[in-house]
Structure formats: C-alpha cells, structure tokens
Amino acid sequence: MTVAGSSSSIPRPDRACSSYLVDDGETPIVLDLGTGAFANLRRHADYDRLGAVVISHMHADHFIDLIPLRYALRYGARRSEKKLPVHLPPGGLAILRTLVSAFPHEGGDFLSDVFALSEYDPSLPLAIEGVTLRFAHTAHYIPAFAVRWERDGASVTYSADTAPDERVTSLARETDVFLCEATLRHGEVEQGLRGHLSAAEAAAMARDAGVRRLVLTHYPEEATSRDLDQAARAIFTGEIVVADDHTTLELAR
C-alpha cells in the first residue's frame, strides 16, 4: 500500500491530495486520485498497468486527477487499447460529465474513450479480478463512502472523509491497515454539520475497530507529524504511521 497523496483539500507544499495505491502484484487499484496525485502515482506504478480506480466521493481533492490520467491514457507513451475501469460513487457520473463538458473534445467522448465508467452500489461488494471491495457510508457534507480492500487475508480500509461514524468503524474491524483522515488540528471544533476527524478521533475509531495499524492521512500543513502521532498515541496502542506522500507499507496475509 503506497500513499500517492496525503494532503487535505489544500495541498501541503510539494505534496498531493488524497490517493492510495494498493498493489497486490496482479491488479493495482487506486483509491481516490486527488489534486497532484497522478504525478506521484507514476513513481510507483505504470498507468497502463492499473486494474481500476475507485473514487470515494465527488469532492475535487479526491478525484480531479482523473483528468491528467485521461490525457496519459489517450496520448501518453504507455497508452493502452484496453479501457481502465473507473468506479464512481452514486451520482458521480453526472458530476464528472458536467465538469468535462467545459473542455474541448479532441474527437470521441472525453471520458469513455479511455475509461470504462460505472457507479458502484455501496450496499454490495465490488469484485475486481481477485480483489473484493466493500463500502460504508461516512459522515460527510456530501455522500461519501469508506472502502475496504481485501484479498487472500490481507486488508486495507480507507475512511475517505468522515466525522466519527460507527459504520466506518465496523467496516474497518480487524483490518491490517486503517487509512484514516485526520483533518482537524488538536482543539479544532467543526461548527454545525461535521465531516472530518481529529487524530484523536481517528485513534478512537482504530481502537474500537481493533485494527493492526493506523495510518493518519488527509491533514493540512498546519499539522505536524509529531502532533498527529502524539494525539493518536494517547488513545491507540497499536502501530501508528503518519502518512506522507510515497509512504509504503507491506500488507500482512
């Protein structure tokens, strides 16, 4: 599991927004592809080898680099005749098509000339070759879905964007790696409708889920690695990693 982007919606200097590559050696799957993440992703996987891209929700910092990926697949040196499956949340197709409707088209359809687009049903497992993905609603400002990747006893659960939510905790139960957002700084309080976590809240979810490793991600430049680690360590006794772009973890089987 490799972090291609670890920032929240405003990229930290020299860092990208949310994106995570889970590569089992057969079917590399990208969970989200946010601002600037495609360039980082290219250091770890050839784009023509990707098995699928799965988008958690339709905020730009989680999907906007589908655009440079499209150009690479259409015009790049590694372009392929095979269309890349892109799995969007419910309603995602209309949002993406509205966005690209402003672009000049170089012949054919801007999206479907390289992507096999679909919307997943979050109530059902999604099979991608030998991988199974399962989903859970999160507590966010728009519909968003946590994702659990599983294959041969290994698992990664990605929280997407969420406030504290038992549905996400349940999805992450006993996962090997829990990629969990930690957007809020220590002492920061969201007013009104909540949609994000602090490192301490992420740690509480990891503790309650009995996960093996907690990876804190999706954080702003004001948050330091030390601050995030200390806040989480007071609550979660397992292994804690503060994500940075290009962080890579081996998965247990």
Coordinates of C-alpha atoms in Angstrom, one line a residue:
M1 CA 0.0 0.0 0.0
T2 CA 1.5 3.3 -1.2
V3 CA 0.4 6.8 -0.4
A4 CA 0.3 8.9 -3.6
G5 CA -1.3 11.9 -1.8
S6 CA -1.7 12.7 1.9
S7 CA -3.0 16.3 2.0
S8 CA -6.4 17.6 2.8
S9 CA -8.2 19.8 0.3
I10 CA -5.4 22.4 0.2
P11 CA -2.2 20.6 -0.8
R12 CA 0.7 20.9 1.6
P13 CA 3.8 22.3 -0.2
D14 CA 5.3 19.7 -2.5
R15 CA 2.5 17.2 -1.5
A16 CA -0.6 15.9 -3.3
C17 CA -4.2 15.3 -2.2
S18 CA -5.8 12.0 -1.3
S19 CA -4.7 9.0 -3.3
Y20 CA -3.7 5.4 -2.3
L21 CA -2.3 2.6 -4.4
V22 CA -2.9 -1.0 -3.3
D23 CA -0.8 -3.2 -5.4
D24 CA -1.0 -7.0 -5.0
G25 CA 1.3 -7.6 -7.9
E26 CA -1.6 -8.5 -10.2
T27 CA -4.4 -5.9 -10.0
P28 CA -3.1 -2.5 -8.8
I29 CA -6.1 -0.5 -7.5
V30 CA -6.1 3.2 -6.8
L31 CA -8.4 4.5 -4.1
D32 CA -9.1 8.2 -4.9
L33 CA -7.0 10.4 -7.2
G34 CA -6.8 13.9 -5.8
T35 CA -5.0 17.1 -6.8
G36 CA -1.4 16.4 -7.9
A37 CA -1.6 12.7 -7.1
F38 CA -1.2 11.3 -10.6
A39 CA 2.4 12.6 -10.8
N40 CA 3.3 10.8 -7.5
L41 CA 1.4 7.7 -8.6
R42 CA 3.6 7.4 -11.7
R43 CA 6.7 6.8 -9.4
H44 CA 5.1 3.6 -8.1
A45 CA 3.0 2.1 -11.0
D46 CA 2.8 2.3 -14.7
Y47 CA -0.6 3.9 -15.5
D48 CA -1.3 1.3 -18.2
R49 CA -1.0 -1.5 -15.6
L50 CA -3.7 -0.2 -13.3
G51 CA -6.6 -2.5 -12.6
A52 CA -9.1 0.1 -11.6
V53 CA -9.6 3.5 -9.9
V54 CA -12.2 3.8 -7.2
I55 CA -13.5 7.2 -6.0
S56 CA -14.8 7.6 -2.5
H57 CA -16.8 10.8 -3.1
M58 CA -17.0 13.7 -5.6
H59 CA -15.0 16.4 -3.9
A60 CA -12.3 17.6 -6.2
D61 CA -9.4 16.8 -3.9
H62 CA -10.4 13.2 -4.2
F63 CA -11.0 12.8 -8.0
I64 CA -9.6 15.7 -10.0
D65 CA -6.5 13.9 -11.3
L66 CA -8.7 11.6 -13.3
I67 CA -8.2 14.4 -15.9
P68 CA -4.3 14.1 -16.3
L69 CA -4.8 10.3 -16.1
R70 CA -7.2 10.6 -19.0
Y71 CA -4.6 12.5 -21.1
A72 CA -1.9 10.0 -20.3
L73 CA -4.1 7.1 -21.4
R74 CA -5.2 8.9 -24.5
Y75 CA -1.8 10.4 -25.6
G76 CA 0.9 9.1 -23.4
A77 CA 3.7 6.7 -24.4
R78 CA 2.1 3.9 -22.3
R79 CA -1.4 4.3 -23.7
S80 CA -3.4 1.1 -24.0
E81 CA -6.3 -0.1 -26.1
K82 CA -7.9 -1.5 -23.0
K83 CA -10.2 0.9 -21.1
L84 CA -9.4 1.5 -17.5
P85 CA -12.3 0.8 -15.1
V86 CA -13.2 3.8 -13.0
H87 CA -15.8 3.2 -10.3
L88 CA -17.6 6.3 -9.0
P89 CA -20.0 6.7 -6.1
P90 CA -23.7 7.1 -6.9
G91 CA -24.3 10.3 -8.8
G92 CA -20.6 10.6 -9.7
L93 CA -21.1 10.1 -13.4
A94 CA -23.3 13.2 -13.8
I95 CA -20.9 15.3 -11.8
L96 CA -17.8 14.2 -13.8
R97 CA -19.6 14.6 -17.1
T98 CA -20.7 18.1 -16.1
L99 CA -17.1 19.0 -15.2
V100 CA -15.6 17.9 -18.5
S101 CA -18.4 19.3 -20.6
A102 CA -16.5 22.6 -20.5
F103 CA -13.4 21.0 -22.1
P104 CA -12.8 21.0 -25.9
H105 CA -13.1 17.4 -27.2
E106 CA -10.3 16.0 -29.3
G107 CA -12.6 13.6 -31.1
G108 CA -14.8 11.0 -29.5
D109 CA -16.0 11.2 -25.9
F110 CA -13.6 12.9 -23.5
L111 CA -14.1 10.2 -20.8
S112 CA -15.3 7.0 -22.4
D113 CA -12.5 6.9 -25.0
V114 CA -10.1 5.7 -22.2
F115 CA -12.3 4.9 -19.2
A116 CA -14.9 2.2 -18.5
L117 CA -17.0 4.3 -16.2
S118 CA -19.6 3.0 -13.7
E119 CA -21.2 3.8 -10.4
Y120 CA -20.8 1.2 -7.6
D121 CA -23.7 0.2 -5.3
P122 CA -22.3 0.8 -1.8
S123 CA -24.6 -1.8 -0.3
L124 CA -22.9 -4.6 -2.4
P125 CA -19.4 -5.9 -2.6
L126 CA -17.5 -5.0 -5.7
A127 CA -15.3 -7.7 -7.3
I128 CA -12.3 -6.6 -9.3
E129 CA -10.5 -9.7 -10.6
G130 CA -9.1 -11.3 -7.3
V131 CA -9.9 -8.3 -5.1
T132 CA -13.1 -7.7 -3.2
L133 CA -14.1 -4.1 -2.2
R134 CA -16.8 -3.3 0.4
F135 CA -18.2 0.1 1.2
A136 CA -19.7 2.0 4.1
H137 CA -21.4 5.4 4.2
T138 CA -19.4 8.1 6.1
A139 CA -20.5 11.2 7.9
H140 CA -19.5 13.9 5.5
Y141 CA -21.0 17.0 3.8
I142 CA -21.9 15.1 0.6
P143 CA -22.4 11.4 0.1
A144 CA -19.1 9.7 0.7
F145 CA -18.0 6.1 1.2
A146 CA -15.3 4.4 3.1
V147 CA -13.7 1.5 1.2
R148 CA -12.3 -1.9 2.4
W149 CA -9.9 -3.7 0.1
E150 CA -9.5 -7.4 0.7
R151 CA -7.5 -10.2 -1.0
D152 CA -6.2 -13.5 0.4
G153 CA -6.5 -12.5 4.0
A154 CA -4.9 -9.0 3.6
S155 CA -7.0 -5.9 4.0
V156 CA -6.8 -2.1 3.8
T157 CA -9.7 0.1 5.0
Y158 CA -9.8 3.7 3.8
S159 CA -12.0 6.0 5.8
A160 CA -12.4 8.6 3.0
D161 CA -13.7 11.8 4.5
T162 CA -15.7 11.4 7.7
A163 CA -16.7 12.6 11.1
P164 CA -16.8 9.9 13.8
D165 CA -19.1 7.2 12.5
E166 CA -19.7 3.7 13.7
R167 CA -20.4 2.5 10.1
V168 CA -16.8 3.2 9.2
T169 CA -15.5 1.6 12.4
S170 CA -17.5 -1.5 11.6
L171 CA -16.1 -1.7 8.1
A172 CA -12.5 -1.4 9.5
R173 CA -12.9 -4.2 12.0
E174 CA -9.6 -6.0 12.5
T175 CA -8.2 -4.6 9.2
D176 CA -4.4 -4.8 8.7
V177 CA -4.1 -1.1 7.7
F178 CA -6.7 1.6 8.6
L179 CA -6.1 4.7 6.4
C180 CA -7.9 7.3 8.4
E181 CA -8.3 11.0 7.8
A182 CA -7.1 13.4 10.5
T183 CA -8.1 16.8 9.0
L184 CA -8.8 18.7 12.3
R185 CA -6.0 20.1 14.3
H186 CA -5.8 19.5 18.1
G187 CA -8.6 21.5 19.7
E188 CA -10.2 22.5 16.5
V189 CA -14.0 22.1 16.5
E190 CA -16.3 21.9 13.5
Q191 CA -19.3 24.1 13.7
G192 CA -22.7 22.7 12.6
L193 CA -22.7 19.6 10.3
R194 CA -19.5 17.7 10.9
G195 CA -17.5 16.0 8.2
H196 CA -13.9 15.4 9.5
L197 CA -11.9 13.8 12.3
S198 CA -9.1 14.8 14.6
A199 CA -6.1 12.5 15.1
A200 CA -7.5 11.6 18.5
E201 CA -10.9 10.7 17.0
A202 CA -9.2 8.6 14.3
A203 CA -7.3 6.8 17.0
A204 CA -10.5 6.1 18.9
M205 CA -12.1 4.6 15.8
A206 CA -8.9 2.5 15.2
R207 CA -9.0 1.3 18.9
D208 CA -12.7 0.4 18.7
A209 CA -12.2 -1.5 15.4
G210 CA -9.2 -3.5 16.7
V211 CA -7.1 -2.6 13.7
R212 CA -3.5 -3.6 13.4
R213 CA -2.0 -0.4 12.0
L214 CA -3.4 3.2 11.9
V215 CA -2.2 5.4 9.2
L216 CA -3.2 9.1 9.7
T217 CA -3.7 11.0 6.5
H218 CA -5.6 13.8 4.8
Y219 CA -4.1 16.5 7.0
P220 CA -3.2 20.2 6.5
E221 CA 0.2 21.9 6.5
E222 CA -0.5 23.4 10.0
A223 CA -0.5 19.8 11.4
T224 CA 2.9 18.4 12.2
S225 CA 3.8 14.7 12.2
R226 CA 4.7 14.9 15.9
D227 CA 1.4 16.5 16.8
L228 CA -0.6 13.9 15.0
D229 CA 1.3 11.0 16.4
Q230 CA 1.1 12.2 20.0
A231 CA -2.6 12.9 19.8
A232 CA -3.3 9.4 18.5
R233 CA -0.8 7.6 20.7
A234 CA -2.6 8.7 23.8
I235 CA -5.6 6.6 22.7
F236 CA -4.5 3.8 20.3
T237 CA -1.8 1.4 21.4
G238 CA -1.2 -0.3 18.1
E239 CA 1.3 0.8 15.4
I240 CA 0.8 4.4 14.2
V241 CA 2.1 5.9 11.0
V242 CA 1.7 9.5 9.9
A243 CA 1.3 9.3 6.2
D244 CA 3.4 11.3 3.8
D245 CA 3.5 11.1 0.0
H246 CA 5.3 8.0 -1.1
T247 CA 5.0 6.2 2.3
T248 CA 4.8 2.5 1.5
L249 CA 3.6 -0.3 3.8
E250 CA 3.7 -4.1 3.3
L251 CA 0.4 -5.9 4.0
A252 CA 0.1 -9.0 6.2
R253 CA -1.6 -12.1 4.9

